[in-house]
Amino acid sequence: MAEANPPRGKMRFRRNAASFPGNLHLVLVLRPTSFLQRTFTDIGFRFSQEDFMLKLPVVMLSSVSDLLTYIDDKQLTPELGGTLQYCHSEWIIFRNAIENFALTVKEMAQMLQSFGTELAETELPDDIPSIEEILAIRAERYHLLKNDITAVTKEGKVLLTNLEVPDTEGAVSSRLECHQQISGDWQTINKLLTQVHDMETAFDGFWEKHQLKMEQYLQLWKFEQDFQQLVTEVEFLLNQQAELADVTGTIAQVKQKIKKLENLDENSQELLSKAQFVILHGHKLAANHHYALDLICQRCNELRYLSDILVNEIKAKRIQLSRTFKMHKLLQQARQCCDEGECLLANQEIDKFQSKEDAQKALQDIENFLEMALPFINYEPETLQYEFDVILSPELKVQMKTIQLKLENIRSIFENQQAGFRNLVHKHVRPIQFVVPTPENLITSRTPFFSSKQGKKTWRQNQSNLKIEVVHDCQEKRSSGPSSNLDNGNSLDVLKNHVLNELIQTERVYVRELYTVLLGYRAEMDNPEMFDLMPPLLRNKKEVLFGNMAEIYEFHNDIFLSSLENCAHAPESVGPCFLERKDDFQMYAKYCQNKPRSETIWRKYSECAFFQECQRKLKHRLRLDSYLLKPVQRITKYQLLLKELLKYSKDCEGSALLKEALDAMLDLLKSVNDSMHQIAINGYIGNLNELGKMIMQGGFSVWIGHKKGATKMKDLARFKPMQRHLFLYEKAIVFCKRRVESGEGSDRFPSYSFKHCWKMDEVGITEYVKGDNRKFEIWYGEKEEVYIVQAPNVDVKMTWLKEIRNILLKQQELLTVKKRKQQDQLTEQDKIQISLQQNDEDPCRKWLSYIDEATMSNGK
């Protein structure tokens, strides 16, 4: 329906036709009521009717009431004679409110997504105050966003409330009339509110997980800070107690060391209490399912290990110093004993022993002294060392030797004087006066101190008996040597010939089996008579199913078998036979690399009639897959036979070349095995062969270490242990994740997802990690990335470290050579520059230059 104004009506028709979602079927034109306007409209409409280009009926209406003939009054507003309650301005306001609400919901979703991305991508600080600050800032932003979500939800609910029409008698009909429109708007707003609720629920869940992880990140930093501080303090105490390792010195010095050790022990008790508290804290974090569970447990074990070392070291040092102090006290008492003995000898003058009573008293003094000195006389240095469990220092040995000589001489003098005093007691004769020996005389004495003659004699007898037994044993071996060597030589030759014969015979069987497979299976795939038994998709899979088996057969049948047969009477030629053709054996790597694809084809078509018919014709008991495995089995069999042959060919002609051949075959097996793993790497962009020769590969447990620089929230999961398969090349080390796949053959042929690759010229290693002797560190650049790698055992770790060191050493040598060449080139350029400068000063060159300039000026 349109107003009767031809120019404006025409434009409105066009706009309606363009924007109306359906097709126009009827146009109602309401004519003006005044005579002039009606006349003008009729004339204008007739002249411009063709311009409307409307291929549909147009009805001219004289009054508003005529509209009721074509339109229900419930669809018309009151000004057009209808009953539809409608206010266009209110509709526009309400429609704007709905659209604004939808836009607000969209913006809110974008804000939440941006906030989540920011949380994941923002680099986390590496100090506790900054972490706490960023936690507070993010919490504040979270609450602001929550307030925004609440405000949006409230706005939507208000819109829903405004859509509800009051249930009164006068409004029943109008409510029924606009039910459809209200229902559509209500569903739109309700859907938006549902989206807001879902966003809020998801955001709350995300924030809860994020907040938990951030709190755990902060807890981990605090735990790590406490751990590092305790490790530093424990190592400091260990270094302090290590300074007390020297047990030499005087008794006062040893006593001072004991006092220092007691102070260390007091400090260690406080430190051990702190360590126990940190360990309990770690266990609490682990019990709360911390994401860095394995790292925390590792730190707790390291801390417990260091605490035990500290306790044991202090305990052992206390025992050692106590025994050393006791030994010094014993030596001090021995010195006092010597001094008392010298004093007693000096006081026993001749005029004091004129009577029998005086002599008897002197004799009693001597007996008392000898009884007091008896414990020191019965000791020897070996007994002291065993009793006190210390290694006697040279100074202590000199002191003991000096005291030993003194006591022994004093005892000898006292024994002689004791005999004289006994005679004096019985006969009262003038005693002989003894002179107290000087230290020089004491040192020259040869009488042993602290002797245990019986024990030493027994030891010497045991030593002599042992020596006699060894001599007899050697004589028996020497006497039985020639005949046994002769028998062994004959038996070794027999065994060697047996192994060589097995090598040749199995080679013949192997070649014959390859021939039957190629003729009975591979060739039959081209036989038109067998096409009916063969699935169509199998016909073009011949190269995949058999790989390069034909190439292997030709090599063995035409070359290698005849070479082995020539070695039948010359075992020393077996080594060169393998070495001359070791490059040809590389064809087995190609066969093994194709083996997974071959087995896939076999599993898919193994039950088809073609393979069963071929097996029946060949009269094979085994199926084709068993024969397809023969090349893999054969290449592994060679090294076993070579080992046996080498075992029976030691010190024989050609044994060195045989050992070299064995090493070549073992290297071949390793190369084939490594290549099988390499082709299973997925996701690497580039050519792995450009990384050089693969040195080693194997599975490890990997933890992320402390990186230099900031950490991102999305990297926190790397604190968990990762199972990684490492590939060591000459130029790089590649980290992969082994993919767990199900199905037949998944164990034999693994699959790896590429993670990252480090160039070896940027790689460094730390060989020892506290807490586990199987671990070492690999770091990149300036320690931007650090990984703690745990090998299955210590041997694997040491092997990897050896190979990595060799690569780094070679790179260092190449770098040195490159720098030397650059220096030589610079030196050569300097020489050329000096020569040019000298040529510039040559008068002949100057004269020629002058002639050239004159010639050019004349030409001008």
Coordinates of N, CA, C and O in Angstrom, one line a residue, residues 412-467:
S412 N 114.2 -50.4 79.0 CA 115.4 -51.2 79.1 C 116.3 -50.8 80.2 O 116.9 -51.7 80.9
I413 N 116.5 -49.5 80.4 CA 117.3 -49.0 81.5 C 116.7 -49.4 82.8 O 117.4 -49.9 83.7
F414 N 115.4 -49.3 83.0 CA 114.8 -49.6 84.2 C 114.9 -51.1 84.5 O 115.0 -51.5 85.7
E415 N 114.8 -51.9 83.5 CA 114.9 -53.4 83.7 C 116.3 -53.7 84.2 O 116.5 -54.6 85.1
N416 N 117.3 -53.1 83.6 CA 118.7 -53.3 84.1 C 118.9 -52.8 85.5 O 119.5 -53.5 86.4
Q417 N 118.3 -51.6 85.7 CA 118.5 -51.0 87.1 C 117.7 -51.8 88.1 O 118.1 -52.0 89.3
Q418 N 116.5 -52.4 87.6 CA 115.7 -53.2 88.5 C 116.5 -54.4 89.0 O 116.4 -54.8 90.1
A419 N 117.2 -55.0 88.0 CA 118.0 -56.2 88.4 C 119.1 -55.8 89.4 O 119.4 -56.6 90.3
G420 N 119.7 -54.6 89.2 CA 120.7 -54.2 90.1 C 120.2 -54.0 91.5 O 120.8 -54.3 92.5
F421 N 119.0 -53.3 91.6 CA 118.4 -53.1 92.9 C 118.0 -54.4 93.6 O 118.0 -54.4 94.8
R422 N 117.6 -55.4 92.8 CA 117.3 -56.7 93.4 C 118.5 -57.3 94.1 O 118.5 -57.8 95.2
N423 N 119.6 -57.2 93.4 CA 120.9 -57.7 94.0 C 121.3 -56.9 95.2 O 121.8 -57.4 96.2
L424 N 121.0 -55.6 95.1 CA 121.3 -54.7 96.3 C 120.5 -55.1 97.5 O 120.9 -55.0 98.6
V425 N 119.2 -55.4 97.2 CA 118.3 -55.8 98.3 C 118.8 -57.0 99.0 O 118.8 -57.2 100.2
H426 N 119.2 -58.0 98.2 CA 119.6 -59.3 98.7 C 121.1 -59.3 99.3 O 121.3 -59.9 100.3
K427 N 122.0 -58.6 98.6 CA 123.4 -58.6 99.0 C 123.9 -57.3 99.5 O 125.0 -57.1 100.0
H428 N 123.2 -56.2 99.3 CA 123.5 -54.8 99.7 C 124.9 -54.5 99.1 O 125.9 -54.2 99.8
V429 N 125.1 -54.6 97.8 CA 126.3 -54.2 97.1 C 126.0 -52.8 96.5 O 124.9 -52.4 96.3
R430 N 127.1 -52.2 96.2 CA 127.0 -50.8 95.6 C 126.4 -50.9 94.2 O 126.9 -51.6 93.4
P431 N 125.3 -50.2 94.0 CA 124.6 -50.4 92.7 C 125.4 -49.6 91.6 O 126.2 -48.7 91.9
I432 N 125.2 -50.0 90.4 CA 125.7 -49.3 89.3 C 124.9 -48.1 88.9 O 123.6 -48.2 88.9
Q433 N 125.5 -47.0 88.8 CA 124.7 -45.8 88.5 C 124.4 -45.7 87.0 O 125.4 -45.8 86.1
F434 N 123.2 -45.5 86.6 CA 122.8 -45.4 85.2 C 122.7 -44.0 84.8 O 122.2 -43.1 85.5
V435 N 123.0 -43.7 83.5 CA 123.0 -42.4 83.0 C 121.7 -42.3 82.1 O 121.4 -43.2 81.4
V436 N 121.0 -41.2 82.4 CA 119.7 -41.0 81.6 C 120.1 -40.7 80.2 O 120.9 -39.8 79.9
P437 N 119.5 -41.4 79.2 CA 119.9 -41.2 77.8 C 119.4 -39.9 77.3 O 118.3 -39.5 77.7
T438 N 120.1 -39.4 76.3 CA 119.7 -38.2 75.6 C 118.7 -38.5 74.5 O 118.7 -39.7 74.0
P439 N 117.9 -37.6 74.0 CA 117.0 -37.9 72.9 C 117.7 -38.4 71.7 O 117.2 -39.2 70.9
E440 N 119.0 -38.0 71.4 CA 119.7 -38.5 70.2 C 120.0 -40.0 70.4 O 119.9 -40.7 69.4
N441 N 120.4 -40.4 71.6 CA 120.6 -41.8 71.8 C 119.3 -42.6 71.7 O 119.3 -43.7 71.3
L442 N 118.2 -42.0 72.2 CA 117.0 -42.7 72.2 C 116.5 -43.0 70.7 O 116.0 -44.0 70.4
I443 N 116.7 -42.0 69.8 CA 116.3 -42.2 68.5 C 117.0 -43.3 67.8 O 116.5 -43.9 66.9
T444 N 118.3 -43.5 68.1 CA 119.1 -44.5 67.4 C 118.8 -45.9 67.9 O 119.3 -46.8 67.3
S445 N 117.9 -46.0 68.9 CA 117.6 -47.4 69.3 C 116.8 -48.1 68.3 O 116.0 -47.6 67.6
R446 N 117.1 -49.4 68.2 CA 116.4 -50.3 67.2 C 115.3 -51.1 67.8 O 114.7 -51.9 67.1
T447 N 115.1 -51.0 69.1 CA 114.1 -51.8 69.7 C 112.7 -51.4 69.3 O 112.4 -50.2 69.3
P448 N 111.8 -52.3 68.8 CA 110.5 -51.9 68.4 C 109.6 -51.4 69.5 O 109.7 -51.9 70.6
F449 N 108.7 -50.4 69.2 CA 107.8 -49.8 70.1 C 106.4 -50.3 69.8 O 106.0 -50.5 68.6
F450 N 105.5 -50.5 70.8 CA 104.2 -51.0 70.6 C 104.2 -52.3 69.8 O 103.4 -52.5 68.9
S451 N 105.1 -53.2 70.1 CA 105.3 -54.4 69.3 C 104.3 -55.5 69.7 O 103.9 -55.6 70.9
S452 N 104.0 -56.3 68.7 CA 103.2 -57.5 68.9 C 103.8 -58.6 68.1 O 103.4 -58.9 67.0
K453 N 104.9 -59.1 68.7 CA 105.8 -60.0 68.0 C 105.1 -61.3 67.5 O 105.3 -61.7 66.4
Q454 N 104.2 -61.8 68.3 CA 103.5 -63.0 67.9 C 102.6 -62.8 66.7 O 102.6 -63.6 65.7
G455 N 101.9 -61.7 66.7 CA 101.0 -61.3 65.6 C 101.8 -61.1 64.3 O 101.4 -61.6 63.3
K456 N 102.9 -60.4 64.4 CA 103.7 -60.2 63.2 C 104.2 -61.5 62.6 O 104.3 -61.7 61.5
K457 N 104.7 -62.3 63.5 CA 105.2 -63.6 63.1 C 104.1 -64.4 62.4 O 104.4 -65.0 61.3
T458 N 103.0 -64.5 63.0 CA 101.9 -65.2 62.3 C 101.6 -64.7 60.9 O 101.3 -65.4 60.0
W459 N 101.6 -63.3 60.8 CA 101.3 -62.7 59.5 C 102.3 -63.1 58.5 O 102.0 -63.4 57.4
R460 N 103.6 -63.1 59.0 CA 104.7 -63.5 58.0 C 104.6 -64.9 57.6 O 104.8 -65.3 56.4
Q461 N 104.2 -65.8 58.6 CA 104.0 -67.2 58.2 C 102.8 -67.3 57.2 O 103.0 -68.1 56.2
N462 N 101.8 -66.6 57.4 CA 100.6 -66.6 56.4 C 101.1 -66.1 55.1 O 100.7 -66.7 54.0
Q463 N 101.9 -65.1 55.1 CA 102.4 -64.5 53.8 C 103.2 -65.5 53.1 O 103.1 -65.7 51.9
S464 N 104.1 -66.2 53.8 CA 105.0 -67.2 53.2 C 104.2 -68.4 52.7 O 104.4 -68.9 51.6
N465 N 103.2 -68.8 53.5 CA 102.3 -69.9 53.0 C 101.6 -69.5 51.7 O 101.4 -70.3 50.8
L466 N 101.1 -68.3 51.7 CA 100.3 -67.8 50.5 C 101.3 -67.8 49.3 O 100.9 -68.2 48.2
K467 N 102.5 -67.4 49.5 CA 103.4 -67.3 48.4 C 103.8 -68.7 47.9 O 103.8 -68.9 46.7

